[in-house]
XYZ file of C-alpha atoms in Angstrom:
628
model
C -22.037 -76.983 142.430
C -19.488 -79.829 143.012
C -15.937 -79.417 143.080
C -14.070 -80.448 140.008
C -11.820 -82.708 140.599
C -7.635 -81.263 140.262
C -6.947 -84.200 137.602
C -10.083 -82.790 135.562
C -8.440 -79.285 135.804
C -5.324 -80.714 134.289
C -7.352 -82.474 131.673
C -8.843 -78.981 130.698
C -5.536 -77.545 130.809
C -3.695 -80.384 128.584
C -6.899 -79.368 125.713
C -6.778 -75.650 125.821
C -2.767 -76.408 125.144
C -3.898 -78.871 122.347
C -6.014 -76.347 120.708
C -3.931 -73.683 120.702
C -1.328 -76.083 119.723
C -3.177 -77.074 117.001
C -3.431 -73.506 115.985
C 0.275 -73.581 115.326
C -0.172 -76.766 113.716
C -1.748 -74.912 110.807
C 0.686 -72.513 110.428
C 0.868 -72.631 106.736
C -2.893 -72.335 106.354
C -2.837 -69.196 107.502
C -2.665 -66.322 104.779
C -1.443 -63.417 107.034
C 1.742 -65.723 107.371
C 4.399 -64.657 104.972
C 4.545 -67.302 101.547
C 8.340 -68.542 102.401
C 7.084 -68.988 105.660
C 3.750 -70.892 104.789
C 5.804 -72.749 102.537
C 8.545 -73.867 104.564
C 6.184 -75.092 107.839
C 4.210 -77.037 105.264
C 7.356 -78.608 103.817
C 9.005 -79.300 107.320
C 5.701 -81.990 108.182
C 6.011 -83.842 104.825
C 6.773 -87.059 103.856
C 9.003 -88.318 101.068
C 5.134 -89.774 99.678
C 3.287 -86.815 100.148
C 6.620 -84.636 98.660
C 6.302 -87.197 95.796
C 2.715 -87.153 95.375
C 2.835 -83.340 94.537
C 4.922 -83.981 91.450
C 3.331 -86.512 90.357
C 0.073 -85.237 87.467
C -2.611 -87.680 86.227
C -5.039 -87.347 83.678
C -9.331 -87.456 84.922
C -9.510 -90.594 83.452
C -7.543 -92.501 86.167
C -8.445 -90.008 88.610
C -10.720 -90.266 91.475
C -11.213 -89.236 95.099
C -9.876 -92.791 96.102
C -6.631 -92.001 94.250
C -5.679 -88.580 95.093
C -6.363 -89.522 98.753
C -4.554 -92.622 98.738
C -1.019 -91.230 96.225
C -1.460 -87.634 97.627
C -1.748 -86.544 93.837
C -0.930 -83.023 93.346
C -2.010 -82.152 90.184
C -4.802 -83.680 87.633
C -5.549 -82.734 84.179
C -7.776 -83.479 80.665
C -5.990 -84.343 78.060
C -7.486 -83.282 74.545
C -10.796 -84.330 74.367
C -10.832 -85.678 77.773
C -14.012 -84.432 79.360
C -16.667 -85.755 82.535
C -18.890 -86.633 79.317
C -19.746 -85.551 75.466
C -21.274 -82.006 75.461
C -20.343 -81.627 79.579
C -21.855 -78.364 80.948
C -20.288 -76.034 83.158
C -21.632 -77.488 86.503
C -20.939 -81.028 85.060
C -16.703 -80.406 85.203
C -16.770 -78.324 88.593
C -19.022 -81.294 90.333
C -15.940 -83.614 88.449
C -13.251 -81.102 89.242
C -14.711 -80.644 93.063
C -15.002 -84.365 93.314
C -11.020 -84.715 92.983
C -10.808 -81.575 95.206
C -12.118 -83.248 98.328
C -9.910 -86.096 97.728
C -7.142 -84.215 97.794
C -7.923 -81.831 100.735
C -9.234 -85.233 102.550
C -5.876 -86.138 103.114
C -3.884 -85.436 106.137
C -2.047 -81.804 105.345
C -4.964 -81.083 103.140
C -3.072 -79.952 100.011
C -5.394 -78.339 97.235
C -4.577 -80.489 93.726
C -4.670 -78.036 91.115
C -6.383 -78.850 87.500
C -4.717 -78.317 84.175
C -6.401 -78.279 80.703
C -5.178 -77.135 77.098
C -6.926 -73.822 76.975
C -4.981 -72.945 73.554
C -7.727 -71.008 71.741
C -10.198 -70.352 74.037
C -11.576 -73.245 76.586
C -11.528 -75.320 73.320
C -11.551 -78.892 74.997
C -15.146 -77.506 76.771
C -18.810 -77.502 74.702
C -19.887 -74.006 73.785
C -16.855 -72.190 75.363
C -16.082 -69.175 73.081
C -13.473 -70.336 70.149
C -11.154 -68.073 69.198
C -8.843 -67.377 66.314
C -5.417 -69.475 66.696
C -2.256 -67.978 67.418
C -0.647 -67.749 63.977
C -4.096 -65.610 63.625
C -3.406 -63.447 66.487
C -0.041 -62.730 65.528
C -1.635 -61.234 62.385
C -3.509 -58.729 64.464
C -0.426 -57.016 65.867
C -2.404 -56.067 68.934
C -1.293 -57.127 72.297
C -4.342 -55.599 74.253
C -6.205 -57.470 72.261
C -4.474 -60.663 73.348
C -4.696 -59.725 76.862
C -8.655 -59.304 76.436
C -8.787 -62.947 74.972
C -6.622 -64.235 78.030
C -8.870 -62.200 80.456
C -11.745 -63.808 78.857
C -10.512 -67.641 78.595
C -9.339 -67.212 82.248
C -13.223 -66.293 82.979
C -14.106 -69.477 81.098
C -11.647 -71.890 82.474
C -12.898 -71.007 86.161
C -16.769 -71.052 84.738
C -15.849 -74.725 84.662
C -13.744 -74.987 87.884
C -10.244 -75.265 86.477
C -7.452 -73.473 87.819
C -4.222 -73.912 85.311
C -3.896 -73.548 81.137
C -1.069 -74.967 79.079
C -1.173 -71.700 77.671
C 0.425 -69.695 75.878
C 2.603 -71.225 73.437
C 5.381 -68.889 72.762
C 6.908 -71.016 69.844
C 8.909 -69.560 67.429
C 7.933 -71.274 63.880
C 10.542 -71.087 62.030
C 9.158 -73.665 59.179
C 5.517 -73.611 58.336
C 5.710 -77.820 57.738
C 5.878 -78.393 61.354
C 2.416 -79.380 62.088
C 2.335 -76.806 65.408
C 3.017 -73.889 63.492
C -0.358 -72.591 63.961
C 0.062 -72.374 67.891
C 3.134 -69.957 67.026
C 2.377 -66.245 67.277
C 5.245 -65.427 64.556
C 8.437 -66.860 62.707
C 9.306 -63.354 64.643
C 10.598 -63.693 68.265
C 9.423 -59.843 68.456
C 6.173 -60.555 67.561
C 5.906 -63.371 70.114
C 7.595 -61.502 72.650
C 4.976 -58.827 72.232
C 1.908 -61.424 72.942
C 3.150 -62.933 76.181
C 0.574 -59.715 77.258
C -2.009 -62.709 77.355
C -0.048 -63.789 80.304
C -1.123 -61.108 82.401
C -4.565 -61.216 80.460
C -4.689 -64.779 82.035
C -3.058 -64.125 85.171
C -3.541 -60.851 86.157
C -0.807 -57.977 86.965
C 1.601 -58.629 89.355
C 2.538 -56.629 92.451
C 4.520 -53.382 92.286
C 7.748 -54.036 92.840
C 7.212 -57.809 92.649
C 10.482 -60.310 92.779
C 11.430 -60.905 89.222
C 10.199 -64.644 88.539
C 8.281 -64.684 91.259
C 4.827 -66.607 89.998
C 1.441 -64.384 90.465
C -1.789 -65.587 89.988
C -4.734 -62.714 91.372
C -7.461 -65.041 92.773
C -10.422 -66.769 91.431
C -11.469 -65.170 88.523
C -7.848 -65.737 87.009
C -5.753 -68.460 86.639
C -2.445 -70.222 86.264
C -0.593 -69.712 82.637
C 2.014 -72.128 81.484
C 4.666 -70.892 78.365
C 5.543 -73.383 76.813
C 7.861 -75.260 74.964
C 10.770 -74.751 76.204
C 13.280 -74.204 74.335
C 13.026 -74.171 70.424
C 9.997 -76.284 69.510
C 9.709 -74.113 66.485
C 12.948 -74.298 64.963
C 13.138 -78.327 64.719
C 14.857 -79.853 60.771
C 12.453 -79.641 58.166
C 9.567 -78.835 60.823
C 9.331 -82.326 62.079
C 7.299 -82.508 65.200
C 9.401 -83.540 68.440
C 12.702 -83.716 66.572
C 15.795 -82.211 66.522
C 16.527 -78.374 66.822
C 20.474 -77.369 65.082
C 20.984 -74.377 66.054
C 24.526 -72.440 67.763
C 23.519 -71.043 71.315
C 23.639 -67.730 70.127
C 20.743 -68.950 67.843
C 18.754 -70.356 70.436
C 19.381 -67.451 72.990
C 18.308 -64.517 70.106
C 15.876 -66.429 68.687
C 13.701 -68.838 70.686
C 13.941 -67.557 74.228
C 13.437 -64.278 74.105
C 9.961 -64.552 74.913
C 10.342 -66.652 77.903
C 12.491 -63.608 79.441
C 9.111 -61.782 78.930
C 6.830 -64.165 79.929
C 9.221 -64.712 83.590
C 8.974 -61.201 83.979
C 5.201 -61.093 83.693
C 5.034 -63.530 86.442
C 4.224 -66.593 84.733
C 3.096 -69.135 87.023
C 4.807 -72.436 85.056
C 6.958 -73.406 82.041
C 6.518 -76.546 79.951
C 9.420 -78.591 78.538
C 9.444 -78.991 75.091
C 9.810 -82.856 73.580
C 12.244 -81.674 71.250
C 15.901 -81.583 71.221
C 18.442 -79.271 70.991
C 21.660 -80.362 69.103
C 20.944 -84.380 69.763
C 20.353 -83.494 73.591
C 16.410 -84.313 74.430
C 15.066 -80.964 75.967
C 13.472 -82.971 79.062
C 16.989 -84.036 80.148
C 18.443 -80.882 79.661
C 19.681 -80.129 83.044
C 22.018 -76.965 81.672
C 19.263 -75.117 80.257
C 16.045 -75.935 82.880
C 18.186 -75.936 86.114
C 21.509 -73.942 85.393
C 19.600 -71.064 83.003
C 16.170 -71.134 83.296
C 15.936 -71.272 86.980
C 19.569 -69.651 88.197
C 19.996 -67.444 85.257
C 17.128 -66.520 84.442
C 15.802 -66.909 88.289
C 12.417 -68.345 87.215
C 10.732 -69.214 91.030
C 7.154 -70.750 89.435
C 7.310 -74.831 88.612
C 8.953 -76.576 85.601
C 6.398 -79.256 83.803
C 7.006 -82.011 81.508
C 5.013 -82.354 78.702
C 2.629 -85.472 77.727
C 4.399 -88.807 78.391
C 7.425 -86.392 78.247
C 10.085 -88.273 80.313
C 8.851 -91.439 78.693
C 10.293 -90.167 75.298
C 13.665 -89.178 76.927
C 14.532 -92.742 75.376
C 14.029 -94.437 71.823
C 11.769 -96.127 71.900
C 9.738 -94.268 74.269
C 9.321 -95.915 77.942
C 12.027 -98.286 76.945
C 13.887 -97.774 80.660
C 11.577 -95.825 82.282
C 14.166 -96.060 85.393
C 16.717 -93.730 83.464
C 13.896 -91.424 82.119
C 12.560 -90.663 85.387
C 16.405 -89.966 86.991
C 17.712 -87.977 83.851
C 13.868 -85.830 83.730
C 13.796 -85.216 87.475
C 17.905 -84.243 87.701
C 17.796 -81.846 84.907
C 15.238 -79.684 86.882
C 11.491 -80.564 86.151
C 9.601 -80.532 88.915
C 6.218 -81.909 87.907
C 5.543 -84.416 85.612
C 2.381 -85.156 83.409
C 2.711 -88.783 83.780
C -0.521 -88.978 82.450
C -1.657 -92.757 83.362
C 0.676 -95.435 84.699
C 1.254 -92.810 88.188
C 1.890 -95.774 90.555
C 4.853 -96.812 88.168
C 6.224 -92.857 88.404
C 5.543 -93.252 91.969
C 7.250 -96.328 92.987
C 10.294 -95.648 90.676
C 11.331 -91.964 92.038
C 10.400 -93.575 95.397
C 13.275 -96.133 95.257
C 15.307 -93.520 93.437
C 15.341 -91.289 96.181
C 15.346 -93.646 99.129
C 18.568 -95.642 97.298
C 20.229 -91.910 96.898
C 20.184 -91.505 93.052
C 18.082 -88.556 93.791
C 18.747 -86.381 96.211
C 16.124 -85.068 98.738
C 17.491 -81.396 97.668
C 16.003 -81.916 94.073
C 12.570 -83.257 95.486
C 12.506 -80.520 97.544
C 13.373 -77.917 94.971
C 10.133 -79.682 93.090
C 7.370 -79.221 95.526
C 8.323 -75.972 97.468
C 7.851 -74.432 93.695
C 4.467 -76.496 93.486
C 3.867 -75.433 96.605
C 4.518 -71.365 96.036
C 1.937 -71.658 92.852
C -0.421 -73.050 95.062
C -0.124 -70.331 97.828
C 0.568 -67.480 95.658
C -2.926 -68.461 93.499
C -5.194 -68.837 96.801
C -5.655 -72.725 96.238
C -5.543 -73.037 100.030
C -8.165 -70.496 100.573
C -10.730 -71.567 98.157
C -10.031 -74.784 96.789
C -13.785 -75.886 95.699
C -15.055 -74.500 92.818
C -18.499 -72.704 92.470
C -21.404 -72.386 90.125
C -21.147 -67.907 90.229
C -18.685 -67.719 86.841
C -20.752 -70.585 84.883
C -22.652 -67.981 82.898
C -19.028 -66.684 81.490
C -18.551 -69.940 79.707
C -19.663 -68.650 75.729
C -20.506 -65.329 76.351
C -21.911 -62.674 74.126
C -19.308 -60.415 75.069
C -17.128 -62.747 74.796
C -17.903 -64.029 71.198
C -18.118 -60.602 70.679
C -14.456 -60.606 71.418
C -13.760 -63.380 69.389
C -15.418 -61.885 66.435
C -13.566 -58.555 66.826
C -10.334 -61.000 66.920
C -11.023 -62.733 63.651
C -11.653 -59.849 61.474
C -8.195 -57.906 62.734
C -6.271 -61.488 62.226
C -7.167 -61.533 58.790
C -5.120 -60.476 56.476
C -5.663 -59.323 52.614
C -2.987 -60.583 50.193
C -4.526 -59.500 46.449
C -7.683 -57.350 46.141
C -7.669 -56.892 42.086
C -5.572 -56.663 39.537
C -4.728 -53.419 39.997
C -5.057 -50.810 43.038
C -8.237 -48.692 40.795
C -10.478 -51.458 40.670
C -10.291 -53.720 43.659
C -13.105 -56.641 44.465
C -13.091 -56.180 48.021
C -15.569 -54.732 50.005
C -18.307 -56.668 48.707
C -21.637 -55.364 47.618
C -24.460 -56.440 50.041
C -27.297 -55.935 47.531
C -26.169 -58.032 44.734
C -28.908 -60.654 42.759
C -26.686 -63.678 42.513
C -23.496 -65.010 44.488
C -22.325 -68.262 44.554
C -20.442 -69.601 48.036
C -18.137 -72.566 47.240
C -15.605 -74.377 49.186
C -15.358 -77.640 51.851
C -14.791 -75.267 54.123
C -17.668 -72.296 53.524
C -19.892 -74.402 55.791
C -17.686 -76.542 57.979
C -17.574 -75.458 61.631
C -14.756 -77.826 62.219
C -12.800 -77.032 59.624
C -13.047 -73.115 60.796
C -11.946 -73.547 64.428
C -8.869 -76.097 63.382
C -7.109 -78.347 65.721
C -7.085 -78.687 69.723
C -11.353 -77.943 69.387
C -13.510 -80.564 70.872
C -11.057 -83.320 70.572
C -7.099 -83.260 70.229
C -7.245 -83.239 66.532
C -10.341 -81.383 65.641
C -13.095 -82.180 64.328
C -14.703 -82.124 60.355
C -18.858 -81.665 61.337
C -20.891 -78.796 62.444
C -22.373 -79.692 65.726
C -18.875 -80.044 67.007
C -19.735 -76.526 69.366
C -22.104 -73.144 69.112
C -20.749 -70.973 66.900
C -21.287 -69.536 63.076
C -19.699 -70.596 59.777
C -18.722 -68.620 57.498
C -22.034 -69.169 54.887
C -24.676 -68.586 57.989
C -22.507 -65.221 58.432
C -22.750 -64.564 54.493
C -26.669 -65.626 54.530
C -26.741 -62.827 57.193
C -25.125 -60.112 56.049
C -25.822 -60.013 52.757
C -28.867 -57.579 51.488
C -32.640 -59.397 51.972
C -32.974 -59.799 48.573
C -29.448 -61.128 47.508
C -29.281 -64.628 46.633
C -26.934 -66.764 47.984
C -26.419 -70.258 46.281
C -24.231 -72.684 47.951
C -22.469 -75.394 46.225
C -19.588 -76.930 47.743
C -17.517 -78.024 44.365
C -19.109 -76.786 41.093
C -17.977 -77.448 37.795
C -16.719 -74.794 35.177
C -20.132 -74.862 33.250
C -22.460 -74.201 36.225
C -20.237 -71.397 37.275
C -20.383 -69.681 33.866
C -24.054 -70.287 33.471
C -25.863 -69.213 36.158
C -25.575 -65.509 36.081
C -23.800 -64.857 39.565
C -22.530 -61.697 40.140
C -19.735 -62.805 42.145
C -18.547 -65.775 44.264
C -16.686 -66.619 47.782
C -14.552 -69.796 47.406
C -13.329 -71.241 51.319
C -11.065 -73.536 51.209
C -7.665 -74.923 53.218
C -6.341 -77.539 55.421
C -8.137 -79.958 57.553
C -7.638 -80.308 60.826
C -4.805 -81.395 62.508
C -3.047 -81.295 65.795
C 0.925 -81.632 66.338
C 2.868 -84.776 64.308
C -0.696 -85.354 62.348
C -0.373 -81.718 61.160
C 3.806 -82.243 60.178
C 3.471 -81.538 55.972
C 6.294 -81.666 53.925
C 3.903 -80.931 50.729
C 1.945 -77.612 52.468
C -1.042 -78.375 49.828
C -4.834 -77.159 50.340
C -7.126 -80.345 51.221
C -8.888 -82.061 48.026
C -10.731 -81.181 46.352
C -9.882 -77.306 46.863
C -7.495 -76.353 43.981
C -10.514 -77.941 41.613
C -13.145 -75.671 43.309
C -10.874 -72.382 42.915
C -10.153 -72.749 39.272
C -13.611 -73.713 38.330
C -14.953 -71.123 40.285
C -12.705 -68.617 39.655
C -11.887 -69.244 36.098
C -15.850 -68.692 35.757
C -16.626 -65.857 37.551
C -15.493 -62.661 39.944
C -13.745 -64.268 42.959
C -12.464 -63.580 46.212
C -10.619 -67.038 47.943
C -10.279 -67.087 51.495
C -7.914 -69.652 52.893
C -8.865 -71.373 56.142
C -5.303 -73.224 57.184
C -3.104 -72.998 59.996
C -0.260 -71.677 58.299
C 1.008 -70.088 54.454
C 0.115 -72.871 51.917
C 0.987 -73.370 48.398
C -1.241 -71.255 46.608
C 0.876 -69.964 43.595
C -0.397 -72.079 40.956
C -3.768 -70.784 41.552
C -3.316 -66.641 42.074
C -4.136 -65.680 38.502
C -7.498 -66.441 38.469
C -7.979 -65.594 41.742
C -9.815 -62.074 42.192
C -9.243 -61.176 45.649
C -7.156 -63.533 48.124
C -7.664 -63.788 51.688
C -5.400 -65.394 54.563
C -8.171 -66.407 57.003
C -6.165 -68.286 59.137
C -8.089 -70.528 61.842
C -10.775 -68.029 62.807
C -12.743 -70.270 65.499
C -16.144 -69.965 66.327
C -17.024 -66.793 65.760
C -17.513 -66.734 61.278
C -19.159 -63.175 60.929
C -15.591 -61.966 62.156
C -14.984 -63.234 58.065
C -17.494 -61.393 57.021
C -17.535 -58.024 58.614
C -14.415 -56.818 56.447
C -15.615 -59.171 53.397
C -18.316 -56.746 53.108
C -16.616 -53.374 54.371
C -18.009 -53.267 57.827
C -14.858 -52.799 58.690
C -11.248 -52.146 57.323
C -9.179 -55.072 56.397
C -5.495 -54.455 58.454
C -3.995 -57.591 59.516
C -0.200 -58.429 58.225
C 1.449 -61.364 57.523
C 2.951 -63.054 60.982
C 4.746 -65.552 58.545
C 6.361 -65.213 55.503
C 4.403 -66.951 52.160
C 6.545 -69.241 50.377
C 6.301 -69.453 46.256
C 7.466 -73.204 46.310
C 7.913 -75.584 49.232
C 11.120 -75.987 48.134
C 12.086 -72.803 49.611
C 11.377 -73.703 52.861
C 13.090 -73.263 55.419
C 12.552 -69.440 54.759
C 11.912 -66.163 56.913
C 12.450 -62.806 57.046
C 15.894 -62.324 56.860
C 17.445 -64.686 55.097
C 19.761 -64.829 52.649
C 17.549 -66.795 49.831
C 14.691 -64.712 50.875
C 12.072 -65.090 47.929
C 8.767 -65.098 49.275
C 5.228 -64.295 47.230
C 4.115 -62.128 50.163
C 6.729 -61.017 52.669
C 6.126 -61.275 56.544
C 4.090 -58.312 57.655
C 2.383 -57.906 54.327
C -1.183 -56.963 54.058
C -3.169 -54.804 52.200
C -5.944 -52.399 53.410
C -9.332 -51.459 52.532
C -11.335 -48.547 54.419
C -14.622 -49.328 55.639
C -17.406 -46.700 56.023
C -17.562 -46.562 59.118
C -14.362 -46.480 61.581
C -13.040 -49.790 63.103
C-alpha cells in the first residue's frame, strides 16, 4: 500500500471538519433542538430577502416553483374558487401543492412554504369534500363536541389534499343580520361563539399540558393550522355594511367582540386574521394599539398576525392609492404576514426599501418571521414538508357526511309546528298518497350549501359537488308508495285541486358571499313569497327556510303550517329530512334573534327595543320514536 501523502491527510482532516461542521450548520433542522433555539439559529443566517420573503403570501395563480425559489415566498394560498383545475381531485392539489413545496425547500435554508385555503364549511373550495352546515347553523346546535368533530374532520380533508393552514374559524360576532357575513357568525352571542372556538382544537389538536399560554400548537400531519379571524369587530359594523365602520366604546368592543379570541389564544390557535373593518374611523389593519400593544403584549398571543385579502391595499380610499403608506402603516401596527395576493414583487420591493431606508425597523421584520417561523416548527413543516397520497380517501367520506348529516338536523331549528300545541304538523307521515314539494330551493344543491362552496360566491346548479338535496332526501324517505310531485312554483288552483295530503315549500336567499350578501331589505329570493302563499293558502304546509340568516317572513306566518329555520345545511339534505319525518327530535334554538320588521334592526338579545317574532334561543321540540 503506498503512503498517503501528509497534505492528503490534511485534506481528509479539513472534510471530516466540514462535515461535522455542516452538522452544526443545520442546527435548526434538527427537532431534538429546543423551538427558541431552532428558531433563533435559523434567523441568525437570514437575509433581509429571505426575512422578507416569509411575509410575503401569494395566491396559486402567480405561484410556481420558479417564484418561490427565486422571492423565497413563505406562504401560498387559493383564493375562493381558485383551484389546479375544475373538479381537481385529491392527488391533483397535493402534485400542485408539492410542486410549490420543492420550490420552496430548493432554496438555500430550505424553508417549508405553508398553504392556506378558506376551509369555512368544510373543504368547500375542493370537489366532493364533505359540505357542512354554516356557522350561523352550528351555532343553532349548541354543541361544541360537535364542532370539534367537524374541525377534526375538515382538518382530515384539508391534508387529503395536501394543505396545511384554514382561514378558519370565524369567530364574528353578528350583531346585524344585513351584513352579508352574518352567516359565518356562530351567534349575535359572544357566549355562544366563545363556546365554538372547540373547533380550534377539533382542527388543531390539544395542546401540551402545561403549554405557554399563546403559544401556537399544531399536532402533526393529520391536523392543521387554524386561523380566528376577524379581528376585531367585523360583526358589529353600521347598518351591517361589509368592511365598514364599527362605533362602539372599548368597553363594547372588549365585552363583546373579543371575548372569543381570549378563547381561541388559549386553545393554541396557530394565527389571527385582521379584519378590513374599522373601529371608530381607525382601519383595523393599521391598528397598531390593538394587534401589537393588546393582542400580542396583552393578550401575549406568540402564533402570526395575517392580513386579510388585498388587506393593506384598503388601508387607503381608494384602495392601493399609496401603496407606500399602506405597506408602512400595515407592517408597524403588528401584522406579520400579508396576503398580498398578486402584485408580490411590488410588496417586495416596497418593504425592501422601507427597511433598508429605516422606516421599518429590522426589530418589526424580525418580530414577523420568528412568529412565521415558530408555526412552521411547532406544526412539523420542517419534518415533512411534501404531502402524500395516504389521507386522500378522507376527502368526502361516509363518516364524514355522516357527520355532516348529524350536523344539519341538530342546526335546525323549529319556529311554528301548528296552530296550537294539540295538533302539530310536524313529524310528517311517511305513508301518505299525495305530497306536493315546492320551492327554488327544494332541488337546488347550490342554493342548500350557500356561499364560499365551489366558487367565492356560490353557486345556483346541482352538479356544483356530491351531495343530496333536499327532494332526493324526501323521494327517499318517504313510504314506497307515497307520491311525491314536484313543482317548483304552483299556482293557487293546482294546489287546491290535486288532492295532496300535504306539502313542503323550500325557499330563501341565494347565494352570496361577503359585500354581495350586505341586504338592507332581508327579503326571501323571487319568486318565494308567491310559492308560500299559493301553496300554503291551498293546502297543509310546513316552510323551511334555506338563508344564511333570520329573514322577513312575517307577512307570510299565517298560512304557514309548520315553519322551519334551515339555515345553510350543505351537502348533506337528508340531515332536513330526518327530523321532517320524526327520525329524530327537532332541538336546535335560535343563535340569532328574528326580527318582525327590518326596521327593527339593529336588534339582539338585550336590548332595550327588544321586539323580536322569535327570541334568540327559541326553538320548539318534537320527540322522535326513537332516541337521538
Amino acid at each position: 500500500m503506498a503512503k498517503i501523502p501528509i497534505f492528503s491527510v490534511g485534506i481528509m482532516l479539513l472534510h471530516c471538519w466540514a462535515a461535522m461542521t455542516g452538522a452544526e450548520y443545520l442546527k435548526y433542522k434538527d427537532p431534538k433542538q429546543p423551538l427558541n433555539n431552532r428558531i433563533k439559529d435559523l434567523m441568525n443566517r437570514m437575509t433581509l430577502e429571505e426575512k422578507i420573503g416569509q411575509m410575503t403570501q401569494i395566491d396559486r395563480k402567480v405561484a410556481s416553483a420558479e417564484v418561490m425559489n427565486k422571492y423565497y415566498i413563505g406562504s401560498v394560498l387559493s383564493g375562493g374558487g381558485s383551484v389546479p383545475r375544475a373538479q381537481a381531485s385529491a392527488k391533483d392539489w397535493i402534485h400542485m401543492v408539492n410542486d410549490f413545496q420543492k420550490g420552496a425547500l430548493s432554496t438555500r435554508l430550505g424553508i417549508p412554504m405553508i398553504y392556506g385555503i378558506d376551509a369555512v364549511h368544510g373543504h368547500n373550495n375542493v370537489y366532493k369534500a364533505t359540505i357542512f352546515p354554516h356557522n350561523v347553523g352550528l351555532g343553532a346546535t349548541r354543541d361544541p363536541k360537535l364542532v370539534r368533530k367537524i374541525g377534526e374532520a375538515t382538518a382530515l380533508e384539508v391534508r387529503a389534499t395536501g394543505i396545511q393552514y384554514v382561514f378558519a374559524p370565524c369567530i364574528a360576532v353578528c350583531r346585524d343580520p344585513r351584513w352579508g357575513r352574518c352567516y359565518e357568525s356562530y351567534s349575535e352571542d359572544h357566549k355562544v361563539v366563545q363556546a365554538m372556538t372547540e373547533i380550534i382544537p377539533g382542527l388543531q389538536g390539544d395542546i401540551p399540558p402545561n403549554s405557554r399560554k399563546g403559544v401556537p400548537f399544531v399536532a402533526g400531519k393529520k391536523k392543521v393550522a387554524a386561523c380566528a379571524k376577524h379581528y376585531v369587530g367585523d360583526g358589529g359594523t353600521t347598518k351591517g355594511i361589509n368592511e365598514n365602520n364599527t362605533v362602539i366604546s372599548r368597553h363594547g368592543l372588549l365585552s363583546i367582540h373579543v371575548p372569543a379570541y381570549y378563547n381561541s389564544i388559549i386553545k393554541g390557535v396557530s394565527t389571527i386574521m385582521i379584519s378590513y373593518s374599522s373601529w371608530n374611523g381607525q382601519k383595523m389593519h393599521a391598528n397598531h394599539n390593538l394587534i401589537t400593544d393588546f393582542l400580542k403584549n396583552t393578550l401575549r398571543f406568540r402564533g402570526f398576525v395575517i392580513s386579510d385579502w388585498q388587506g393593506i391595499d384598503r388601508i387607503t380610499t381608494p384602495s392601493h392609492a399609496n401603496y407606500t403608506y399602506s405597506i408602512y402603516a400595515g407592517i408597524t401596527a403588528g401584522i406579520d404576514m400579508i396576503m398580498v395576493p398578486y402584485n408580490y414583487t411590488e410588496f417586495i420591493d416596497g418593504l425592501t426599501s422601507q427597511v433598508k431606508n429605516n422606516l421599518i425597523p429590522m426589530s418589526r421584520i424580525d418580530d414577523a418571521v420568528k412568529r412565521i417561523l415558530r408555526v412552521k416548527f411547532i406544526m412539523g413543516l420542517f419534518e415533512n414538508p411534501l404531502a402524500d397520497y395516504s389521507l386522500v380517501k378522507q376527502l368526502g367520506s361516509k363518516k364524514h357526511r355522516k357527520l355532516a348529516r348529524k350536523a344539519v338536523r341538530k342546526s335546525l331549528v323549529l319556529l311554528k309546528n301548528g296552530e296550537d300545541a294539540d295538533q302539530p304538523l310536524l313529524p310528517l307521515p311517511k305513508k301518505a298518497s299525495k305530497i306536493l314539494v315546492a320551492g327554488s330551493h327544494a332541488d337546488n344543491l347550490g342554493y342548500q350549501c350557500g356561499g364560499w362552496t365551489i366558487e367565492w360566491q356560490g353557486l345556483e346548479t346541482n352538479n356544483l359537488t356530491k351531495g343530496t338535496t333536499i327532494l332526493s332526501a324526501i323521494k327517499n324517505t318517504v313510504d314506497k308508495d307515497t307520491e311525491v310531485v314536484y313543482k317548483e312554483n304552483p299556482d293557487l288552483d293546482y294546489v287546491k285541486s290535486n288532492g295532496f295530503s300535504y306539502a313542503i315549500v323550500v325557499v330563501g336567499e341565494k347565494p352570496y358571499a361577503e359585500t354581495n350578501g350586505d341586504s338592507m331589505n332581508l327579503t326571501i329570493s323571487e319568486p318565494g313569497p308567491d310559492t308560500i302563499m299559493n301553496v300554503c293558502g291551498g293546502v297543509k304546509c310546513v316552510a323551511v327556510i334555506i338563508s344564511g340568516r333570520p329573514v322577513v317572513i312575517q307577512p307570510y306566518l299565517h298560512l304557514i303550517d309548520a315553519l322551519v329555520a334551515a339555515w345553510l345545511p350543505g351537502s348533506e339534505g337528508h340531515g332536513v329530512t330526518d327530523v321532517l319525518f320524526g327520525d329524530y327530535g327537532f332541538r336546535g334554538k335560535l343563535p340569532r334573534t328574528w326580527f318582525k320588521t327590518v326596521d327593527q334592526l339593529p336588534m339582539n338579545v338585550g336590548d332595550s327595543h327588544y321586539d323580536p317574532l322569535f327570541p334568540f334561543g327559541f326553538g320548539l321540540e318534537t320527540k322522535p320514536p326513537k332516541a337521538n
